[in-house]
Short mmCIF file of C-alpha atoms in Angstrom, two decimals:
data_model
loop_
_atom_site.label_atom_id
_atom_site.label_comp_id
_atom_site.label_asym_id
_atom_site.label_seq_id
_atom_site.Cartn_x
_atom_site.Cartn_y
_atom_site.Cartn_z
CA UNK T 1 46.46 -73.93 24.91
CA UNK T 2 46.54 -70.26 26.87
CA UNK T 3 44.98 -69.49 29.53
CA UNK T 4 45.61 -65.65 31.51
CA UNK T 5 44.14 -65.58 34.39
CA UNK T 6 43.53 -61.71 36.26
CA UNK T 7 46.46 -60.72 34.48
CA UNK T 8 48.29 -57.75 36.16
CA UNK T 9 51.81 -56.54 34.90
CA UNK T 10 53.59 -52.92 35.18
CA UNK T 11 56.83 -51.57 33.48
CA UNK T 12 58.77 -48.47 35.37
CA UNK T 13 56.64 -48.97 38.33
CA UNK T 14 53.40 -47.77 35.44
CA UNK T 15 50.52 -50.49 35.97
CA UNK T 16 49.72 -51.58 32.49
CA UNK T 17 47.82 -54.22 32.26
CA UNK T 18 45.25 -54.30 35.01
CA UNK T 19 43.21 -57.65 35.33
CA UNK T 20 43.44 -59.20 32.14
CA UNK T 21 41.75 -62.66 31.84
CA UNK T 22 41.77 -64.25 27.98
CA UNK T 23 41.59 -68.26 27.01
CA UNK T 24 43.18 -69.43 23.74
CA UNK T 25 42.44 -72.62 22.40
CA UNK T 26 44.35 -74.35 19.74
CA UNK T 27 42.40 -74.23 16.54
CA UNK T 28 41.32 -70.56 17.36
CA UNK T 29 42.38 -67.46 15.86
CA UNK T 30 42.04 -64.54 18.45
CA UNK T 31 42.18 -61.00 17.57
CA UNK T 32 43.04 -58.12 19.92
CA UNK T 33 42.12 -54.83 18.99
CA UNK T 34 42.17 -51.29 20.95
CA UNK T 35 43.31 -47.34 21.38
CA UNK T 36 46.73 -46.56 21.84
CA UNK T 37 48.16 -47.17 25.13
CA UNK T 38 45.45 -49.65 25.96
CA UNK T 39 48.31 -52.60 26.63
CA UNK T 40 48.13 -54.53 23.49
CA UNK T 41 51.65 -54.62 23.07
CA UNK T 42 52.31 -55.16 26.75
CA UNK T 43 50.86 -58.36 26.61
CA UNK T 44 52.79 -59.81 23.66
CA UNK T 45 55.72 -58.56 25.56
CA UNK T 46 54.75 -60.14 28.64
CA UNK T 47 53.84 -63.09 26.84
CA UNK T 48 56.62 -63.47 25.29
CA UNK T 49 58.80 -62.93 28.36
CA UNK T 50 60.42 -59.40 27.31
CA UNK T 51 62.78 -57.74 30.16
CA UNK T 52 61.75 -54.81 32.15
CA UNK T 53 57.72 -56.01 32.24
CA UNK T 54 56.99 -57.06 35.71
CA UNK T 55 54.17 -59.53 36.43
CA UNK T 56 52.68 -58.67 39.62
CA UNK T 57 49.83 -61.03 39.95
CA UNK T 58 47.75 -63.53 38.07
CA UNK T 59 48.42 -66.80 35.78
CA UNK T 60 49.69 -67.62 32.67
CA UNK T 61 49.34 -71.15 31.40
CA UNK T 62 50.90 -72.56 28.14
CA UNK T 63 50.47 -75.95 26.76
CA UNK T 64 49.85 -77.02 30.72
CA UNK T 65 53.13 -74.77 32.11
CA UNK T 66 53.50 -71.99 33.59
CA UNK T 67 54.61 -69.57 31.55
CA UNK T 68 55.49 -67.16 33.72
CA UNK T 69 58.07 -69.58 35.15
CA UNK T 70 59.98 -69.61 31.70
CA UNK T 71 62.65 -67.66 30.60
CA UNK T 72 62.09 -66.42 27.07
CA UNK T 73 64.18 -69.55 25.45
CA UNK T 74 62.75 -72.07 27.03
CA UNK T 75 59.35 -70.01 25.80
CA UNK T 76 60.27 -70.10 22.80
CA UNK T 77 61.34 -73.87 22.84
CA UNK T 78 57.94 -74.90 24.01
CA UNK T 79 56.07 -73.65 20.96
CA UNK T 80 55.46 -69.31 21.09
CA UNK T 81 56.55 -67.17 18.64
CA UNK T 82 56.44 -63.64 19.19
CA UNK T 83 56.10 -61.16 15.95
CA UNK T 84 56.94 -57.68 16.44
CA UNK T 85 55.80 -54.81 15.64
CA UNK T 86 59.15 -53.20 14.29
CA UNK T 87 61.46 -56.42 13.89
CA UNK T 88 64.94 -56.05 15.37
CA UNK T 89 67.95 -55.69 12.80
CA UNK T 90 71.01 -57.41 13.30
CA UNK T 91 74.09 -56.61 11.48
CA UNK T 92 76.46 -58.99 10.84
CA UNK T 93 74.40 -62.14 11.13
CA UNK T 94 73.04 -63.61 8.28
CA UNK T 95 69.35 -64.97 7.92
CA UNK T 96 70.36 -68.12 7.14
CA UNK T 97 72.65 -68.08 10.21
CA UNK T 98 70.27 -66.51 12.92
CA UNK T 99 67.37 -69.25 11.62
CA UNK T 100 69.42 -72.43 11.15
CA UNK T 101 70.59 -71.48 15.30
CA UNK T 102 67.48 -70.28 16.38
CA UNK T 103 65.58 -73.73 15.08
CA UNK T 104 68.42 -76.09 15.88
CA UNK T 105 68.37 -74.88 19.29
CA UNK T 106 64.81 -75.29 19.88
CA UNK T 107 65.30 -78.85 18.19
CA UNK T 108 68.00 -79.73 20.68
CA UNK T 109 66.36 -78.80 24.21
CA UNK T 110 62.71 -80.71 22.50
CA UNK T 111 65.50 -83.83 21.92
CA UNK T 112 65.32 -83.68 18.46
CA UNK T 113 68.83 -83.69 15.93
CA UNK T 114 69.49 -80.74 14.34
CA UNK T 115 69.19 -80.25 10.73
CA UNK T 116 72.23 -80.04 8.58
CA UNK T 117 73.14 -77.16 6.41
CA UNK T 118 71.37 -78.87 2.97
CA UNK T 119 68.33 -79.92 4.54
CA UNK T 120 68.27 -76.27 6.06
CA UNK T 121 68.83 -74.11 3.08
CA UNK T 122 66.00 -76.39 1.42
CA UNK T 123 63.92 -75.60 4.15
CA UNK T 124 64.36 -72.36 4.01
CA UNK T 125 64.14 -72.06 0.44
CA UNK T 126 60.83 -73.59 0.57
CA UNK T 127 59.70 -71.34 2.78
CA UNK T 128 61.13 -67.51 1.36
CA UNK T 129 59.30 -69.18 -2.22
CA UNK T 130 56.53 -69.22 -0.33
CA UNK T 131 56.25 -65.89 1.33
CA UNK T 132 57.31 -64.62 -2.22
CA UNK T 133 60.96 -62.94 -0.87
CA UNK T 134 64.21 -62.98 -2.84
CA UNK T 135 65.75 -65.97 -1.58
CA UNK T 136 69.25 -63.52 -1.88
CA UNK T 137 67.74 -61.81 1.15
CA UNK T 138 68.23 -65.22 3.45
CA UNK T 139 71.75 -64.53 2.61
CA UNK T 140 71.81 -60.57 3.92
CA UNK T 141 71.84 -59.70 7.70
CA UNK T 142 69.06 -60.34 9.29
CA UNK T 143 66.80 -57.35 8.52
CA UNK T 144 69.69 -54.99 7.51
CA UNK T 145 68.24 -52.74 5.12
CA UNK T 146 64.95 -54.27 4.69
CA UNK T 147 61.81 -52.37 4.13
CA UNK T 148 59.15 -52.48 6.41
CA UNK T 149 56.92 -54.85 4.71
CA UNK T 150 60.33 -56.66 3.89
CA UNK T 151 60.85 -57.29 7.54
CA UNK T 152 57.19 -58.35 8.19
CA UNK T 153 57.50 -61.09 5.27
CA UNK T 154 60.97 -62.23 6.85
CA UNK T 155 59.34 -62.81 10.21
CA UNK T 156 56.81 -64.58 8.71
CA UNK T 157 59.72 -66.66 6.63
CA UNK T 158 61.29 -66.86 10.21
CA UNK T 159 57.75 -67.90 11.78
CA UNK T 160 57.29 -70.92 9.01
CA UNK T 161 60.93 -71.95 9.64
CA UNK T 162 60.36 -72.44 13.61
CA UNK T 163 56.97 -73.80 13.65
CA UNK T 164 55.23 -72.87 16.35
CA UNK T 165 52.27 -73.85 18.45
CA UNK T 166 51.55 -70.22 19.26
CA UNK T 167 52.14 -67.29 17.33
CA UNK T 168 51.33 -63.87 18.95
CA UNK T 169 51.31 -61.52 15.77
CA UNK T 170 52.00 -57.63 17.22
CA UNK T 171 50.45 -55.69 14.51
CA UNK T 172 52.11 -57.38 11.76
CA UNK T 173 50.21 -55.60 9.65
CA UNK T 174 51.79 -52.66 10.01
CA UNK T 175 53.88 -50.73 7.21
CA UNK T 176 52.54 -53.20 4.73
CA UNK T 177 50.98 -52.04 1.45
CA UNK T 178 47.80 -54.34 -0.33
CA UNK T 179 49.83 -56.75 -2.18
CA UNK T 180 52.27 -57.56 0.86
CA UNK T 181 49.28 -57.32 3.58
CA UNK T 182 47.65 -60.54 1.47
CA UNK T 183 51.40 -62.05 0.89
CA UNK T 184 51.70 -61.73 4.47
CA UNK T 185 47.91 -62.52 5.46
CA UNK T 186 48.05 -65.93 3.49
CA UNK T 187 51.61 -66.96 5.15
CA UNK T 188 49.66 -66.73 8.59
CA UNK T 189 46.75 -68.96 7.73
CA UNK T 190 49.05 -71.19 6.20
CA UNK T 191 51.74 -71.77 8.79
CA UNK T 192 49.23 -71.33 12.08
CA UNK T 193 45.93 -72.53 10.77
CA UNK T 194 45.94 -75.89 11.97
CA UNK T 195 44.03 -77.58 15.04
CA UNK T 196 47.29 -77.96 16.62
CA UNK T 197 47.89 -74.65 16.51
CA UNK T 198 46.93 -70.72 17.61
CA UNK T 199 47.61 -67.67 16.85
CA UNK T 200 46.56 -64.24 18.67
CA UNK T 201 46.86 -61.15 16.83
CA UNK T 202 47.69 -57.60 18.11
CA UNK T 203 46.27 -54.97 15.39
CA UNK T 204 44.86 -51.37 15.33
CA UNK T 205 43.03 -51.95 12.51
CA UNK T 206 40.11 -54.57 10.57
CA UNK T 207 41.93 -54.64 7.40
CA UNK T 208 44.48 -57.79 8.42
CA UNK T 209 41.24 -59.83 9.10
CA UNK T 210 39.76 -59.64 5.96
CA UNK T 211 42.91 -62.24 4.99
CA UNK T 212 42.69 -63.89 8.66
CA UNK T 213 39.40 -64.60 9.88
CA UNK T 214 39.22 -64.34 13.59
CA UNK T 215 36.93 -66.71 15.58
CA UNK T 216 37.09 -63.86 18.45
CA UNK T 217 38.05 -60.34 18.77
CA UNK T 218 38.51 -58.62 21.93
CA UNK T 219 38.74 -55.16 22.64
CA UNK T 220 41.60 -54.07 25.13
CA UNK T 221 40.88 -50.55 26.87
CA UNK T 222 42.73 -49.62 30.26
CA UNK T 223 44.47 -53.03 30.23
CA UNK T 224 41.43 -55.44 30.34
CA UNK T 225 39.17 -57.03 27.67
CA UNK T 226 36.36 -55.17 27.95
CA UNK T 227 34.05 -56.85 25.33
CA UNK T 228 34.83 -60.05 23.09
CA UNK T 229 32.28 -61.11 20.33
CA UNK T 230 32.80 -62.69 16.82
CA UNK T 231 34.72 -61.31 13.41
CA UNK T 232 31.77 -58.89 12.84
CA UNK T 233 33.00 -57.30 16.12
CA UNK T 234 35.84 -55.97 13.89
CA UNK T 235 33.56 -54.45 11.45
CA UNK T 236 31.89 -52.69 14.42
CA UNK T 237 34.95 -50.95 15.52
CA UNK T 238 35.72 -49.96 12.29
CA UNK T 239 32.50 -48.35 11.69
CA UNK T 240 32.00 -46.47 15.53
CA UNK T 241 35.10 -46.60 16.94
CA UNK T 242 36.96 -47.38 20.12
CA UNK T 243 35.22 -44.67 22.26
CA UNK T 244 31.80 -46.43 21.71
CA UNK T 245 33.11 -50.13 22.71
CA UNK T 246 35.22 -49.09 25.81
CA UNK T 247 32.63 -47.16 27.43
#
């Protein structure tokens, strides 16, 4: 489903990511884990077509295109679905505004009609029930407000909503406390666990995968995967550190 090849990408002229080479298949669950700085979040952004990251060389496949060809919409069209690490607030546009747009104009450039206002509200119903939030907050602007582990559960509202074939997940578990962290853990297995599907997650820390098992983690130092191994990898950073892996 992805495929990096050599991946090298800079922002302000810095060299971030320096030879980064990582295949996603659907069905998989990949975690990527590392220090500070190491590029984790440079390669969502990248990914995900963000302004001011400039490729400089290697590949980036998606679904069979080049994804490096995209802009971000037609990205996002295609199936990828970037989470982020501090979601964006918008005043004065609603939830149910932003979502019914943002998923009506995917639907339109893949051919499909959109949805109408009731069958939208009782999708997004479905979906805030799910992901335990106040259905009243589909009705506030979009993030306006919200707590952090109010914004992660929204994304993952807004994540469900979309559908996606990819989701890159950039520490999503961030800012949320146990209760939320499972809330949030069992939305991701079951919107993206599917053979269809993927998901690549971004996080500092094990404690997200006890809810989603990984079928690989990678550690990210200096901007390339320097070792990959199983969920137990996880464990093993937990218990030695970074230091011991990147070396």
């Amino acid at each position: 489903m992805l495929n990096i090849e050599n991946l090298h990408a800079e922002i302000d002229g810095k060299e971030i990511l320096k030879g980064l080479s990582l295949t996603v298949n659907a069905g998989e669950v990949h975690a990527i884990m590392g220090p500070n700085g190491a590029g984790k979040s440079t390669l969502g952004y990248v990914l995900g077509g963000r302004p001011g990251y400039e490729v400089t060389s290697g590949s980036v496949t998606f679904a069979g295109q080049d994804l490096l060809d995209m802009a971000p919409h037609e990205r996002a069209a295609a199936g990828l679905f970037l989470g982020f690490q501090y979601p964006v607030e918008i005043p004065g546009v609603s939830n149910v505004q932003f979502l019914r747009e943002a998923l009506n104009a995917q639907r339109k450039v893949r051919g499909e009609a959109p949805l109408s206002g009731g069958e939208f509200l009782k999708l997004a119903r479905a979906q805030a029930d799910l992901l335990a939030m106040d259905q009243e907050m589909l009705k506030r602007p979009v993030n306006v407000g919200f707590s952090g582990g109010e914004k992660k559960r929204n994304e993952m509202v807004q994540m469900g909503i979309i559908g996606p074939k990819l989701a890159i997940l950039d520490e999503t578990d961030s800012g949320l406390d146990i209760d939320a962290l499972r809330v949030v853990g069992d939305g991701i297995n079951r919107i993206m666990r599917a053979p269809d599907k993927a998901v690549l997650l971004i996080t500092h820390y094990q404690r997200l995968l006890d809810y989603v098992r990984p079928d690989f983690v990678h550690v990210l130092a200096d901007g390339r995967i320097v070792r990959s191994g199983g969920a137990e990898l996880a464990h093993e950073l937990e218990a030695e550190g970074y230091g011991a892996m990147a070396a």
